[in-house]
XYZ file of C-alpha atoms in Angstrom:
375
model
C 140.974 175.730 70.236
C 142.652 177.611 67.612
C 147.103 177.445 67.451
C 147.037 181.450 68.788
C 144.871 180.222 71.953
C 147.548 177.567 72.240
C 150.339 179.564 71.687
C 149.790 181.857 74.705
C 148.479 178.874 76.808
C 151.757 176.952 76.248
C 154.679 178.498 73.600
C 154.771 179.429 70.430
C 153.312 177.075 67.644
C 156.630 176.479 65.590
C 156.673 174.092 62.549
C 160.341 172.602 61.344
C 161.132 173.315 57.689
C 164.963 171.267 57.858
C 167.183 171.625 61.280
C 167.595 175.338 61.444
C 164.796 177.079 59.981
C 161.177 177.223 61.781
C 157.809 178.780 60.350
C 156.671 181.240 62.793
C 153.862 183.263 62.260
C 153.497 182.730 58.642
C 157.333 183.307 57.916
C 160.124 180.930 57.730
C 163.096 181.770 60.415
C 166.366 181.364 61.478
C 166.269 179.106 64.156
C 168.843 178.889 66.776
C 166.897 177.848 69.911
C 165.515 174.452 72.108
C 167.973 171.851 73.367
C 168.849 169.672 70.244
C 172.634 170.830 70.831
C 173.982 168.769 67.161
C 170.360 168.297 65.429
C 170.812 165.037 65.004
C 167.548 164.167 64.669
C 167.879 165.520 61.137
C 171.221 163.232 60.353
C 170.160 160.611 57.379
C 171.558 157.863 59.282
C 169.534 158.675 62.713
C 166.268 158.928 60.140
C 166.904 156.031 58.438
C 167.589 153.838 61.082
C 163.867 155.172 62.314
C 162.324 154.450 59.102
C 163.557 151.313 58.753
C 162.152 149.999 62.877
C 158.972 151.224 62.076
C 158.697 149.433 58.906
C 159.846 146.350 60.542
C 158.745 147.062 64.105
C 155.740 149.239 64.112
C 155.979 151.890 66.402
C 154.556 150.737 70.224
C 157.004 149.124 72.422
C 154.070 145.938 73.185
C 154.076 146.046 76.758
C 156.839 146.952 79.958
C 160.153 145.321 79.764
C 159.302 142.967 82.512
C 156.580 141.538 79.854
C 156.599 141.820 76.032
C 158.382 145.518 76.121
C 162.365 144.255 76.335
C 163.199 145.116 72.795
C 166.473 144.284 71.521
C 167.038 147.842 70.443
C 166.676 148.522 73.849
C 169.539 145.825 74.879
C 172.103 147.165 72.215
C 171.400 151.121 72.954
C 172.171 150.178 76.430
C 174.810 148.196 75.549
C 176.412 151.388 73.336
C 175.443 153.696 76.029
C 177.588 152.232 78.554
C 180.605 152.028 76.150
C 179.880 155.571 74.625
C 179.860 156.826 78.814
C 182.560 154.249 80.614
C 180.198 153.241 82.624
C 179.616 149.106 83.394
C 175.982 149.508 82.584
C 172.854 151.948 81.399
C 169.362 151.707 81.591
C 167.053 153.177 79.458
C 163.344 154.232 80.383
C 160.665 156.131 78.564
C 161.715 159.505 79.387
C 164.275 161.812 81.087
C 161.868 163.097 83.669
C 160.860 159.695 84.511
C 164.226 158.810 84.354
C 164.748 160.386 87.994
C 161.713 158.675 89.879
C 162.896 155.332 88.567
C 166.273 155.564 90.323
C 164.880 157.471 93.518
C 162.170 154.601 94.170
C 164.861 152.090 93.977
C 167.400 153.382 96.453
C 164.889 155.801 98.548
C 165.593 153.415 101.116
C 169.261 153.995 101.629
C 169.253 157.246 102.845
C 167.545 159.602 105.574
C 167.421 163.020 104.067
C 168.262 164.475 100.298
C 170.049 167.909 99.747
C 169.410 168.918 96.467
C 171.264 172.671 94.822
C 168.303 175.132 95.141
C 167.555 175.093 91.383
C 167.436 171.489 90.921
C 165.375 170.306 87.619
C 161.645 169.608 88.535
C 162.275 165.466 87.557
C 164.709 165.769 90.915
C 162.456 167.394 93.288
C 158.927 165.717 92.153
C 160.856 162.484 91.998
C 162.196 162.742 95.981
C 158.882 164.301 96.961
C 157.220 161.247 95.169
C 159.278 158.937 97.292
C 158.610 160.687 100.906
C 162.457 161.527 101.457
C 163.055 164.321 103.404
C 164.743 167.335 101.312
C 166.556 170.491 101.982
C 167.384 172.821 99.248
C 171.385 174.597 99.568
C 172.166 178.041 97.805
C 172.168 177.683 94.071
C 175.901 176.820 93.142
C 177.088 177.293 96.364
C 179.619 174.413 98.134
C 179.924 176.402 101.223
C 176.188 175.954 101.570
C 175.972 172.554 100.754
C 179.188 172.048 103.454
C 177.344 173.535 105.909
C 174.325 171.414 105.312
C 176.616 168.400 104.601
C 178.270 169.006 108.268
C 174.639 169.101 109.859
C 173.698 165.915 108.567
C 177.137 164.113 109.678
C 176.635 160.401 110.547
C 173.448 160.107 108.558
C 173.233 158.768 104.896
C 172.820 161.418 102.169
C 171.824 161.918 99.151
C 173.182 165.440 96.795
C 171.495 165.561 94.012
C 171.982 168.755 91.427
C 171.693 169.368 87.411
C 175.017 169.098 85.774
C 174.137 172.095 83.354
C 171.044 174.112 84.289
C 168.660 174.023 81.264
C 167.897 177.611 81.355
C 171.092 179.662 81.466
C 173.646 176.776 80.532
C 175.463 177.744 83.971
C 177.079 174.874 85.071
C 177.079 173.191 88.049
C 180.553 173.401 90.347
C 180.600 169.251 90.524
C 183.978 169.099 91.080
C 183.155 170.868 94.524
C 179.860 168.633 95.047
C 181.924 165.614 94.602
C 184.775 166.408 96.619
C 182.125 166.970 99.407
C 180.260 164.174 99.219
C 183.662 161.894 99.547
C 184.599 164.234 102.442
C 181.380 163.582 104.187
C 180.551 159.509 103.178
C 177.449 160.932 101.106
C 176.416 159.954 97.461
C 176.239 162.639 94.479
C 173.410 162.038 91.610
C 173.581 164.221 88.740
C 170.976 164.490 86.337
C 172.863 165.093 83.534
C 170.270 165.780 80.877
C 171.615 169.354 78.900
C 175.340 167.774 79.427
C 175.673 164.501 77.721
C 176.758 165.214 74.040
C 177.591 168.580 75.306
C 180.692 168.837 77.496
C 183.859 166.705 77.599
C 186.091 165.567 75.186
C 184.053 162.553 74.454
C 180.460 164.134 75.083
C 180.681 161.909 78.785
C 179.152 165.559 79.936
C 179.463 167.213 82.604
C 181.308 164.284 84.887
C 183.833 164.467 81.866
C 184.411 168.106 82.040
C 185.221 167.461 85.273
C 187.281 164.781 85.421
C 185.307 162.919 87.743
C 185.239 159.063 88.190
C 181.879 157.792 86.993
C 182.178 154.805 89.327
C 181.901 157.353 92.214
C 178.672 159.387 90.847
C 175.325 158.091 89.814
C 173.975 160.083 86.499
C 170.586 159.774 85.036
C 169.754 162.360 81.821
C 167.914 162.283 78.406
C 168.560 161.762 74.689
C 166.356 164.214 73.588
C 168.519 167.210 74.134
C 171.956 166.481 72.738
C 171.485 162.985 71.146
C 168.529 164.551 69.413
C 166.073 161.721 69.622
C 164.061 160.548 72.796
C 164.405 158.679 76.146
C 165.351 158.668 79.055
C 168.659 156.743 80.689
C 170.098 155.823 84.356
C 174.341 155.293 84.097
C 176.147 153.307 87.005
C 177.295 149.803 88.200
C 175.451 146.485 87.158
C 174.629 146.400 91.079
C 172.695 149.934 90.523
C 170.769 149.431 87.578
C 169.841 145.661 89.101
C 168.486 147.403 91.825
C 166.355 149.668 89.718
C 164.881 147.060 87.998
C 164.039 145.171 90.680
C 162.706 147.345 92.758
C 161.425 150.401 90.724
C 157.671 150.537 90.609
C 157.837 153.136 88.039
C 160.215 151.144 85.610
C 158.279 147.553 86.482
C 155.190 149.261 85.051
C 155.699 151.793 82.099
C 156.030 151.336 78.671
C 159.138 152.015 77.321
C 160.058 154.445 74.485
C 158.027 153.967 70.790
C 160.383 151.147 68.764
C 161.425 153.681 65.685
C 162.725 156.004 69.045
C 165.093 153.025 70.100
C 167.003 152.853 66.766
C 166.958 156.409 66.355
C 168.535 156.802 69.659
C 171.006 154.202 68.893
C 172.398 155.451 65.612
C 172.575 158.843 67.110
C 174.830 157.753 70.162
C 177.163 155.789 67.488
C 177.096 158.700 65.659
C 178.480 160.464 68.310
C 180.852 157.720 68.554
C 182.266 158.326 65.292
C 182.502 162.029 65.433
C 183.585 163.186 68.530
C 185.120 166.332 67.007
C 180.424 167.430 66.666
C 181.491 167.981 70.438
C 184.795 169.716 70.252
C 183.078 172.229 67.357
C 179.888 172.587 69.676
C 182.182 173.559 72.578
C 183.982 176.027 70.210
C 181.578 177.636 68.920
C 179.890 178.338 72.445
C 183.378 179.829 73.825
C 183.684 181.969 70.238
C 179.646 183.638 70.580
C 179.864 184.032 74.222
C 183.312 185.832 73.700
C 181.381 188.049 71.092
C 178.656 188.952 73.207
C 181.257 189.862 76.118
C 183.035 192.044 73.473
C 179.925 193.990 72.861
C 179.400 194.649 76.417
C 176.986 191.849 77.628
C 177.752 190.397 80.447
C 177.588 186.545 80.365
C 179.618 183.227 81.849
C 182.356 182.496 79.028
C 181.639 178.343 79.080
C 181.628 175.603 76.520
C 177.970 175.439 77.114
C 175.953 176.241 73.520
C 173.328 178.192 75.388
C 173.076 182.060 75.544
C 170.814 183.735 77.939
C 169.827 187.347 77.045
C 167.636 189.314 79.040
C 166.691 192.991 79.557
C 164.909 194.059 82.641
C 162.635 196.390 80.567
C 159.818 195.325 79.006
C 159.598 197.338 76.204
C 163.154 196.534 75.460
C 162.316 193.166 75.487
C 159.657 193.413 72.928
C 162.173 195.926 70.770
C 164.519 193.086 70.736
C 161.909 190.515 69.723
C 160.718 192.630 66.949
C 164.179 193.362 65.632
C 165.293 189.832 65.479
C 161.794 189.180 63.471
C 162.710 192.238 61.147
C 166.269 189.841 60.800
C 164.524 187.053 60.176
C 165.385 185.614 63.332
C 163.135 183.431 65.834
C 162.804 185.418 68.886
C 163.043 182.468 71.459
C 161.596 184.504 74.502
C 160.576 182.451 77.661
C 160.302 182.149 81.424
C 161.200 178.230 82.206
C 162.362 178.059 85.826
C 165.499 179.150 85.948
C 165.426 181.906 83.534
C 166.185 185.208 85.063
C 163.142 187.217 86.609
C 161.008 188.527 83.779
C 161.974 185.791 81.248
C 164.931 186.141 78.731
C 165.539 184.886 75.100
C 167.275 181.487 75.213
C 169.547 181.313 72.138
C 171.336 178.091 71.228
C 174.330 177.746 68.852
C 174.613 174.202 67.489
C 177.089 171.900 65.404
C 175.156 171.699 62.765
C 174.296 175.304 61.839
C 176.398 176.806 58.926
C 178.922 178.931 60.400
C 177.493 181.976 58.263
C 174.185 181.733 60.070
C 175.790 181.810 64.051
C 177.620 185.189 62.547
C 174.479 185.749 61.176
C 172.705 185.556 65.414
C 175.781 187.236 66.683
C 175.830 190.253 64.448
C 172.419 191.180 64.978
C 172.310 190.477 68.680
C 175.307 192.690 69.049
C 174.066 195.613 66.973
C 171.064 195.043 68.972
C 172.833 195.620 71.878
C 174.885 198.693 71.025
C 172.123 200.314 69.474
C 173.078 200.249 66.513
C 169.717 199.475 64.460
């Protein structure tokens, strides 16, 4: 199967040349798109630390963490993770996806039904389904629904569970009103918190942060593939929680965890992190600043900290005007229809920390010419 057969089977076939440039369809392109929110993936001390595990390590894990698998990476990225978060203790498992069936196996038997925001990430809903817990879906965003729903179910034990930031359009998730609810009504609030950690709050905490939340009241699970840049997935709570996973996961009793060059990776991009919180504060500014200029030029969009930036046109010849202009510009045209994205697919731009401030000007002029016809 040639890479055009794949391309229209799956995405486009994209090759990195250094963190912001792709080759596309023979040319090399400005690339502000995907989820890797800093790129650190491409920091020398993330790519070191890699090097230097698989040289010592190899690159399998050997076997689950119950046998041969317990790496002590593993033990110290936890160990960082739950410092870098606040939390008393993190778990990591070999994805962000499975991430969510790990938890729900282990607790599946404290409650009788799930209520989960209408556009809950896949990982959520396969993961309940998975475990045979009953599940009603609220209005997306909406805490009058979930009340309502919440008030139905009084007297029973419940489970909300909602993204923190929805991957697709970066809108985030009103979690101050979720959690307010679920004290009000004795339930529990999970939040997979995958597109938020190293996104939002002062310290990159996420979304919990932005809100101010306790983390002792919320259970979190999420990914360091998106703003940590690397791989992996990772459950946050109390030493009482992530004993219970362990014990009583299938899912985390049997898997393999992440490749060994993955674990340090992960863990020098979390102390990172640590040791530059203002990546975050820039990341955050920068999102306000382009969402403010696309507002200016008449597009209507959420002004958030979130580094996403949803643009869509409802006809399709405008749609493939826009993709051909941004390829005239040099631009990758990061068109797609994950769930989520509005009806007919939009392109899903990303600004990052790491992109020279010249080439986000760069995205925003041309978008906004773009947009006021003025190409």
């Amino acid at each position: 199967m040639d890479a055009k057969h794949d391309a229209l089977a799956i995405g486009p076939v994209l090759k990195f040349d250094g963190p912001n440039h792709v080759w596309y369809e023979g040319k090399r392109l400005l690339y502000c798109a995907g989820t890797d929110y800093h790129r650190l993936g491409f920091e020398p001390e993330v790519q070191e630390s890699v090097q230097q595990a698989l040289h010592q390590q190899g690159l399998g894990a050997g076997g689950s963490r119950v046998t041969t698998g317990n790496n002590a990476l593993l033990l110290e990225l936890e160990a960082t993770l739950a410092q870098f978060f606040g939390v008393e203790a993190a778990l990591m498992v070999g994805s962000g996806y499975l991430a969510n069936l790990v938890l729900l196996q282990a607790v599946r038997q404290q409650f009788d039904v799930v209520l989960a925001d209408a556009q809950a990430h896949a990982s959520l809903m396969d993961g309940v389904r998975a475990v045979g817990l009953p599940v009603e879906q609220f209005a997306h965003r909406d805490s009058q629904d979930l009340e309502r729903r919440l008030r139905a179910w009084q007297g029973k034990s419940v489970l909300v569970v909602t993204d923190g930031i929805f991957a697709a359009r970066g809108e985030i998730a009103p979690l101050d009103e979720y959690w307010q609810l679920t004290q009000n009504y004795q339930a529990q609030l999970l939040v997979d918190d995958a597109h938020g950690m190293a996104v939002l709050g002062t310290l990159g905490r996420g979304t919990v942060e932005h809100f101010g939340i306790p983390f002792s009241e919320v259970w979190v699970t999420g990914t360091l593939s998106k703003g940590f840049g690397v791989f992996g997935g990772v459950i946050l709570g109390n030493r009482q929680l992530i004993q219970q996973v362990v014990q009583h996961s299938a899912a985390f009793v049997g898997h393999t965890p992440m490749p060994v060059p993955m674990m340090a990776g992960a863990l020098a991009a979390v102390k990172f992190l640590q040791q530059h919180p203002s990546r975050v504060t820039l990341l955050n500014k920068r999102a306000l600043e382009a969402k403010q200029t696309l507002r200016d030029a008449g597009y209507a969009i959420e002004i958030t900290p979130v580094p996403i930036l949803s643009v869509a046109f409802p006809e399709k010849d405008r749609v493939e005007a826009f993709r051909q202009y941004l390829l005239k510009n040099e631009i990758f045209p990061p068109f797609n229809w994950y769930p989520g994205a509005p009806a007919g697919g939009h392109f899903r731009f990303v600004v990052t920390s790491a992109h020279p401030q010249e080439q986000i000007d760069r995205l925003l002029e041309t978008i906004t010419r773009f947009l006021q016809g003025h190409f």
